[in-house]
PDB file of N, CA and C in Angstrom:
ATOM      1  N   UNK A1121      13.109  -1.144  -0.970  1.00 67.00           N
ATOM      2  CA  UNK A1121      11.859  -1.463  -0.307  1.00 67.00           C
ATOM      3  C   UNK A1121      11.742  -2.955  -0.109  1.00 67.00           C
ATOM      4  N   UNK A1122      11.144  -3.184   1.170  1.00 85.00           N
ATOM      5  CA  UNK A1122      10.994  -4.893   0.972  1.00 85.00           C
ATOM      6  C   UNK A1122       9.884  -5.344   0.562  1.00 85.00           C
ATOM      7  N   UNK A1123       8.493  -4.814   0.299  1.00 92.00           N
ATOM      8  CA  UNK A1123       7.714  -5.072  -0.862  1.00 92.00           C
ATOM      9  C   UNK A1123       7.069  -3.581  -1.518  1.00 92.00           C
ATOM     10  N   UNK A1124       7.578  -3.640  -2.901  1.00 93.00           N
ATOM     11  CA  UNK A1124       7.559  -2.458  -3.371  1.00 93.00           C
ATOM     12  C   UNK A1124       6.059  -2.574  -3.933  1.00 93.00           C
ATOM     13  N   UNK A1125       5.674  -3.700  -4.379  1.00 93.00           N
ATOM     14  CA  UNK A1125       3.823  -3.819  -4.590  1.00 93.00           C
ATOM     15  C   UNK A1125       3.415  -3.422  -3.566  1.00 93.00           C
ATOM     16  N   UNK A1126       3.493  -3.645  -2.171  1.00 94.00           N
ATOM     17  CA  UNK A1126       2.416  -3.202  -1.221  1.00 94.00           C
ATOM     18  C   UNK A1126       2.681  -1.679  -1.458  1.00 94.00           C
ATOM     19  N   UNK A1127       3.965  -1.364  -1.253  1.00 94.00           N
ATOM     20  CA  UNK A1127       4.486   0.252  -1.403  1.00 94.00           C
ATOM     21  C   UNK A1127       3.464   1.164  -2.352  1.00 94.00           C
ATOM     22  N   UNK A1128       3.641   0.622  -3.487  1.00 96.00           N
ATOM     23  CA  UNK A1128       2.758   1.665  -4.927  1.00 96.00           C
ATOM     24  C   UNK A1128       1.554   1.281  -4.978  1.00 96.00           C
ATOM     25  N   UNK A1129       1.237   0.412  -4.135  1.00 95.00           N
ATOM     26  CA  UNK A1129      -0.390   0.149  -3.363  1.00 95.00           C
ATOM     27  C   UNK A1129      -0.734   1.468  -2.833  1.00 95.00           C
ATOM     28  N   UNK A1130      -0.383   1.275  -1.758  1.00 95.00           N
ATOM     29  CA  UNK A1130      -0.376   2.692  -0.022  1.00 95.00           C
ATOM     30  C   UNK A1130      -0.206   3.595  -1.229  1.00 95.00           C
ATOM     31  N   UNK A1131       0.946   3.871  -2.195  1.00 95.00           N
ATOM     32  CA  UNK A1131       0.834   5.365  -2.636  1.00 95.00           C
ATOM     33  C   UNK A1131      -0.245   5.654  -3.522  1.00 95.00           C
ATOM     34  N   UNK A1132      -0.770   4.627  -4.164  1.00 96.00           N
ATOM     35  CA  UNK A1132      -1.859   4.787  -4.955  1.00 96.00           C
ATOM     36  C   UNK A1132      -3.097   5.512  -4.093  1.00 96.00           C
ATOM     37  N   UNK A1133      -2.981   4.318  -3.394  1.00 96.00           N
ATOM     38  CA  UNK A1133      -4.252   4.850  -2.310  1.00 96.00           C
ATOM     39  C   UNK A1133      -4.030   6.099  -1.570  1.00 96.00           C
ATOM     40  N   UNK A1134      -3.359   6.660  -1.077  1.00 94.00           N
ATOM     41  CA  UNK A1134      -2.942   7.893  -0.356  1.00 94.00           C
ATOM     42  C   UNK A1134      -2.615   9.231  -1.051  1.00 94.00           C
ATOM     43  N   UNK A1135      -2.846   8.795  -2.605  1.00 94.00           N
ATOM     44  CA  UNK A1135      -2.414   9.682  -3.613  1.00 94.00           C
ATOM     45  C   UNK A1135      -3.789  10.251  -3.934  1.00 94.00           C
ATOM     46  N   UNK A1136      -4.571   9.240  -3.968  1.00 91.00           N
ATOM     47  CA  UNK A1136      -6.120  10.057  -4.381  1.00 91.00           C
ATOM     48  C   UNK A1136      -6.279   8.406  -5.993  1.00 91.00           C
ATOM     49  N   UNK A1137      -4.773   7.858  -5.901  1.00 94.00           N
ATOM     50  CA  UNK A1137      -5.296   7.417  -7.396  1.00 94.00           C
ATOM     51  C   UNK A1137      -6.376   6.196  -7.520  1.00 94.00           C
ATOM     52  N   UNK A1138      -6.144   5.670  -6.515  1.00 94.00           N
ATOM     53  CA  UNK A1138      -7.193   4.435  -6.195  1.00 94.00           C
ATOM     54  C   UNK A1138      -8.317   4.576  -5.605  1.00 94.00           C
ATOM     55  N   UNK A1139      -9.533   4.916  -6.284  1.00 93.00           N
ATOM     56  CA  UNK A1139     -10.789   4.966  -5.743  1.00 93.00           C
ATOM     57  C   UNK A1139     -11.911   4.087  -4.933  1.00 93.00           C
ATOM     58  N   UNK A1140     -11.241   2.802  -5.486  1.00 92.00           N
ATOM     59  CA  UNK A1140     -12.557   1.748  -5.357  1.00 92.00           C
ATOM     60  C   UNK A1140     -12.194   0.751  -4.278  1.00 92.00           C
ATOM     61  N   UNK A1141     -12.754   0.486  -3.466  1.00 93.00           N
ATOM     62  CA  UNK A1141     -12.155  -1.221  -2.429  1.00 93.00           C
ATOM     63  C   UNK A1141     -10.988  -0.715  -2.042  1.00 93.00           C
ATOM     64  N   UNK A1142     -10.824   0.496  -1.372  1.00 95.00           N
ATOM     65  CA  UNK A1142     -10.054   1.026  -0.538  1.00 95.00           C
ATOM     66  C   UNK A1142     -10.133  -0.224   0.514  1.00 95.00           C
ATOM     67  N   UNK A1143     -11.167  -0.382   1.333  1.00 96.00           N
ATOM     68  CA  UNK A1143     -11.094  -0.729   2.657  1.00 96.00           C
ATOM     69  C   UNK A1143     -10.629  -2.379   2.485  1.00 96.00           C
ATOM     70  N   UNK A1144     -11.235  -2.959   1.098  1.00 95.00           N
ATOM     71  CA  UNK A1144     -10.763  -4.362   0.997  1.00 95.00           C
ATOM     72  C   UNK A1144      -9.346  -4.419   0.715  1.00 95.00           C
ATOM     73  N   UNK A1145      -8.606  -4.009  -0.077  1.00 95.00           N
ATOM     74  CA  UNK A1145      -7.274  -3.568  -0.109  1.00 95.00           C
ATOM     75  C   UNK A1145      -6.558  -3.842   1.146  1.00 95.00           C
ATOM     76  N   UNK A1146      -6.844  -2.446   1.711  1.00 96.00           N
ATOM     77  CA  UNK A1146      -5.930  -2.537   3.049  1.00 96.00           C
ATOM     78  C   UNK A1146      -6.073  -3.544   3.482  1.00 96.00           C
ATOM     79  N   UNK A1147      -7.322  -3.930   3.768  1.00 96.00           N
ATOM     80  CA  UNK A1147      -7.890  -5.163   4.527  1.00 96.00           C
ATOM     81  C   UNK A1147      -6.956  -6.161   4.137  1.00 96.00           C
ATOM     82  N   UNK A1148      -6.580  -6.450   2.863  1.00 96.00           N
ATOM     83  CA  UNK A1148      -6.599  -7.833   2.625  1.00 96.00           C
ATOM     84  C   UNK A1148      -4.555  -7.730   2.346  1.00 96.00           C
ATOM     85  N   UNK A1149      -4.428  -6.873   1.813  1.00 94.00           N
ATOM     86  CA  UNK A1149      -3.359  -7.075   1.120  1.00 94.00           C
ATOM     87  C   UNK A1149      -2.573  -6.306   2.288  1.00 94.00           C
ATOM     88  N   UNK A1150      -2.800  -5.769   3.382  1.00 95.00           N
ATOM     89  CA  UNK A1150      -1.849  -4.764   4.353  1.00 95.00           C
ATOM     90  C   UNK A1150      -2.220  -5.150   5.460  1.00 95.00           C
ATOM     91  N   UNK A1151      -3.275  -6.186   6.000  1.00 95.00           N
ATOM     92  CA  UNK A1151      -3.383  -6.902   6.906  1.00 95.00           C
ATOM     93  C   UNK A1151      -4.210  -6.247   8.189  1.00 95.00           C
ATOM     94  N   UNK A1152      -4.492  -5.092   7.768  1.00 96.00           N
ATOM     95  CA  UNK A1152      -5.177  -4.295   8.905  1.00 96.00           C
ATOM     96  C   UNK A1152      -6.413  -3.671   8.938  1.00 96.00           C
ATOM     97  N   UNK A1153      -7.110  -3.279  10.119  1.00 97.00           N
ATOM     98  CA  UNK A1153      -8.452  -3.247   9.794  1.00 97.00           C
ATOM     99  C   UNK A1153      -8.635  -1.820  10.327  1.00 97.00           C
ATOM    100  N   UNK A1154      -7.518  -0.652  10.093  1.00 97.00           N
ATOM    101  CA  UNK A1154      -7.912   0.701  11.036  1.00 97.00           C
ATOM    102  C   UNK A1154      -6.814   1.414   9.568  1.00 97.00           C
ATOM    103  N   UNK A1155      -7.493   2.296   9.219  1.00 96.00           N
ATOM    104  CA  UNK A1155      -6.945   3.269   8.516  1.00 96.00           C
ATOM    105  C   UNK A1155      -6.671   4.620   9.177  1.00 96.00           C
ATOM    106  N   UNK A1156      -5.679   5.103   8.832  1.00 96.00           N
ATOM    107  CA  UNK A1156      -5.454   6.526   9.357  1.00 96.00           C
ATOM    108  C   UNK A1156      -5.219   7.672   8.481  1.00 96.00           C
ATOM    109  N   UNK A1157      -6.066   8.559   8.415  1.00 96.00           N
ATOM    110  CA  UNK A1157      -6.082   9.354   7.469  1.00 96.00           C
ATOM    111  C   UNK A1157      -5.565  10.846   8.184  1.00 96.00           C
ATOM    112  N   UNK A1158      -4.913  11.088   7.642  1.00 96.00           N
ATOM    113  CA  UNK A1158      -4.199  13.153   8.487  1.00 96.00           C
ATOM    114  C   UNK A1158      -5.438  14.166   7.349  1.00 96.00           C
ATOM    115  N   UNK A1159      -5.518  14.719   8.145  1.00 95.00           N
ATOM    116  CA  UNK A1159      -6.961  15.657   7.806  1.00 95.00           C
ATOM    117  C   UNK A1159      -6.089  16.464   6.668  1.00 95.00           C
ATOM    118  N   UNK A1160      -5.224  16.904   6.495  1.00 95.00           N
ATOM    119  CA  UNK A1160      -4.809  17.523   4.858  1.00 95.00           C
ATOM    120  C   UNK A1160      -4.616  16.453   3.772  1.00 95.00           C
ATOM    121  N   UNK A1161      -5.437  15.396   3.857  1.00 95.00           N
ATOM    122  CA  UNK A1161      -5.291  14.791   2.697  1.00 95.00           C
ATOM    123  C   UNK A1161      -6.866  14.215   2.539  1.00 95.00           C
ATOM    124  N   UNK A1162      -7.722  15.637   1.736  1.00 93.00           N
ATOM    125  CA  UNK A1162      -8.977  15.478   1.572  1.00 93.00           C
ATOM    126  C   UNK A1162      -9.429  14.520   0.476  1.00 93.00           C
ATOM    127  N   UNK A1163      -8.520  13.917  -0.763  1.00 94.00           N
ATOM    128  CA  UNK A1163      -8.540  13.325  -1.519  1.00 94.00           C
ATOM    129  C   UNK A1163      -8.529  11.524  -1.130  1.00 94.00           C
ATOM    130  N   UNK A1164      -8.050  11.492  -0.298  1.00 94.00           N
ATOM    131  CA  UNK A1164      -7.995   9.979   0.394  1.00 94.00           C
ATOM    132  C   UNK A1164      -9.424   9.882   1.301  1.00 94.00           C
ATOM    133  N   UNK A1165      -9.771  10.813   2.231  1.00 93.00           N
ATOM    134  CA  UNK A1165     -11.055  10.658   2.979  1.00 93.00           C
ATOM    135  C   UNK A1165     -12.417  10.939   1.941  1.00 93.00           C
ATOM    136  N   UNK A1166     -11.889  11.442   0.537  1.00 93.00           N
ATOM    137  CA  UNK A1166     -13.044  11.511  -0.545  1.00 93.00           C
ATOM    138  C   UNK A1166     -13.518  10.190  -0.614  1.00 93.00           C
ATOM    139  N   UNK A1167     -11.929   9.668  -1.349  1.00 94.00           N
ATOM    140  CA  UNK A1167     -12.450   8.239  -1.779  1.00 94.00           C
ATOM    141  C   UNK A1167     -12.925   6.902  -0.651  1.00 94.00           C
ATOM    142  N   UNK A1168     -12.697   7.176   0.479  1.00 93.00           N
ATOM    143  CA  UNK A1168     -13.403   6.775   1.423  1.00 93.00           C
ATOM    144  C   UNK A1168     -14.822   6.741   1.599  1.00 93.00           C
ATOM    145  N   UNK A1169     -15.427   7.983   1.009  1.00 91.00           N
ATOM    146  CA  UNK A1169     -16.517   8.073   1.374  1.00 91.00           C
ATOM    147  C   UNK A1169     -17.356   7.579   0.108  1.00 91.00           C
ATOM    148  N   UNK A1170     -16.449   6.612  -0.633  1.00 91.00           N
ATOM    149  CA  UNK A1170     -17.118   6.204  -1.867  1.00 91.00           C
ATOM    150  C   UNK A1170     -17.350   4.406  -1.490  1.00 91.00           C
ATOM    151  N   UNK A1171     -16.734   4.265  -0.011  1.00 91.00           N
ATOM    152  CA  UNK A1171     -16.664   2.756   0.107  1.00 91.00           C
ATOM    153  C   UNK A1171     -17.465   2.968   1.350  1.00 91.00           C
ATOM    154  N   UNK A1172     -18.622   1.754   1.774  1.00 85.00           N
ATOM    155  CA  UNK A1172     -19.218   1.404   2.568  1.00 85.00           C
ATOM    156  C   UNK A1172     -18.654   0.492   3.556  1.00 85.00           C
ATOM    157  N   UNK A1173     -17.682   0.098   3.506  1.00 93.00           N
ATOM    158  CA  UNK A1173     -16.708  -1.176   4.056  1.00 93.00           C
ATOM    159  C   UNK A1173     -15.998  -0.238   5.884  1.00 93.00           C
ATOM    160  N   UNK A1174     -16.388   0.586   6.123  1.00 94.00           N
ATOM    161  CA  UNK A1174     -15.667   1.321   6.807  1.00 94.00           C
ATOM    162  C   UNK A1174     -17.045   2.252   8.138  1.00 94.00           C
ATOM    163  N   UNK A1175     -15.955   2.611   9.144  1.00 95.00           N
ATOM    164  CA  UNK A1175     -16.818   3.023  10.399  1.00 95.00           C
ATOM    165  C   UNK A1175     -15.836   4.195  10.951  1.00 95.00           C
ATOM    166  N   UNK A1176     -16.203   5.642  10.932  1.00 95.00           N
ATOM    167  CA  UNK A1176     -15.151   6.020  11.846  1.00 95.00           C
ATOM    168  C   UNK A1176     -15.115   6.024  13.390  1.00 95.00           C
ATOM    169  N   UNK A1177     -14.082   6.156  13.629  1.00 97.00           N
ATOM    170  CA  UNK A1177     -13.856   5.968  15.070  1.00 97.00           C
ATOM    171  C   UNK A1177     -13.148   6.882  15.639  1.00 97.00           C
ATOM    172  N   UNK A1178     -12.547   7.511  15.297  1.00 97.00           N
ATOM    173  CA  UNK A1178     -12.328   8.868  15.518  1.00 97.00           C
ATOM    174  C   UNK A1178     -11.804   9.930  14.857  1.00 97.00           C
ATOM    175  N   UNK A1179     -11.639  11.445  15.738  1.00 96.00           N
ATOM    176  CA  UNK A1179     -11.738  11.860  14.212  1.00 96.00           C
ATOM    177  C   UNK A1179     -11.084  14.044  15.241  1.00 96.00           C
ATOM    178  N   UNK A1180     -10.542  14.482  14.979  1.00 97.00           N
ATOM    179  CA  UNK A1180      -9.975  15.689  15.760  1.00 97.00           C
ATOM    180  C   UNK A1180      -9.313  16.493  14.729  1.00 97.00           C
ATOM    181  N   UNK A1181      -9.181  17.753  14.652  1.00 96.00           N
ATOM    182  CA  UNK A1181      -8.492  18.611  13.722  1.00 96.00           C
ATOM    183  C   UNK A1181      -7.675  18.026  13.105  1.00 96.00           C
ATOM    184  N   UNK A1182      -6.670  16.816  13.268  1.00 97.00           N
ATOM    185  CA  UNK A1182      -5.429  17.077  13.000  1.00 97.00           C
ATOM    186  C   UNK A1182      -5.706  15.613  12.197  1.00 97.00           C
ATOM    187  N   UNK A1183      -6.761  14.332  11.699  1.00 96.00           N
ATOM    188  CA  UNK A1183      -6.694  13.556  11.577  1.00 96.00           C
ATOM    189  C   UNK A1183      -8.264  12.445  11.632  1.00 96.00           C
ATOM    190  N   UNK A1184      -8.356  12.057  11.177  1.00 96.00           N
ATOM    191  CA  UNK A1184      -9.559  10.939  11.369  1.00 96.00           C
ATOM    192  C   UNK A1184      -8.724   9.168  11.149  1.00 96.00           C
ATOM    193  N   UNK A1185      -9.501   8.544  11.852  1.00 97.00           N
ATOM    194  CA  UNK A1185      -9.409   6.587  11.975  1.00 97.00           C
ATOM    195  C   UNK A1185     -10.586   6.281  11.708  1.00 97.00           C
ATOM    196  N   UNK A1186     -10.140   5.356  10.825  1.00 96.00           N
ATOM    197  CA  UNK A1186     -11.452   4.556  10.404  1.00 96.00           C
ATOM    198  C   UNK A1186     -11.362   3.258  10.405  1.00 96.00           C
ATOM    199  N   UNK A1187     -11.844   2.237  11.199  1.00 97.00           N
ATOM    200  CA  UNK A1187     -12.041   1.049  11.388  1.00 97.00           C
ATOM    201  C   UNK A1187     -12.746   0.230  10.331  1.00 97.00           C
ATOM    202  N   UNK A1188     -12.487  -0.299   9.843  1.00 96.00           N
ATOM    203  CA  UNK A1188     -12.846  -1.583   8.462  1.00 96.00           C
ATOM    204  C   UNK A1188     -13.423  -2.215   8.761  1.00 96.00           C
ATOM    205  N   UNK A1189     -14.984  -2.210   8.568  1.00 93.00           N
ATOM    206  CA  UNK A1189     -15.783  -3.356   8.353  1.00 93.00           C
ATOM    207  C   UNK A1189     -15.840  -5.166   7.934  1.00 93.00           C
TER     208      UNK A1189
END
């Protein structure tokens, strides 16, 4: 991997294990301000809905985006 911290970051977060400052995270440490979440991973859009930092923007069977505040 060429950075294995950002790596076990994303998996933390995509795992369900990281609950808190999701959106500052990405934000800060992954450089981007649009998350993409695939609709079978209800555990990641949970902890989303535990952070205020965030707006969705779209959103279809197969997936939701959420734009970072």
């Amino acid at each position: 991997f060429k950075d294995k911290q950002k790596y076990w970051q994303w998996k933390n977060i995509s795992s369900g294990k990281t609950k808190n400052n999701i959106c500052n995270i990405v934000k800060d440490k992954f450089s981007s301000n649009y998350i993409f979440v695939k609709s079978d991973n209800q555990q990641l859009k949970n902890n989303l809905d535990l952070d205020n930092n965030y707006q969705l923007v779209y959103e279809d069977k197969d997936s939701w985006i959420f734009s970072i505040l």
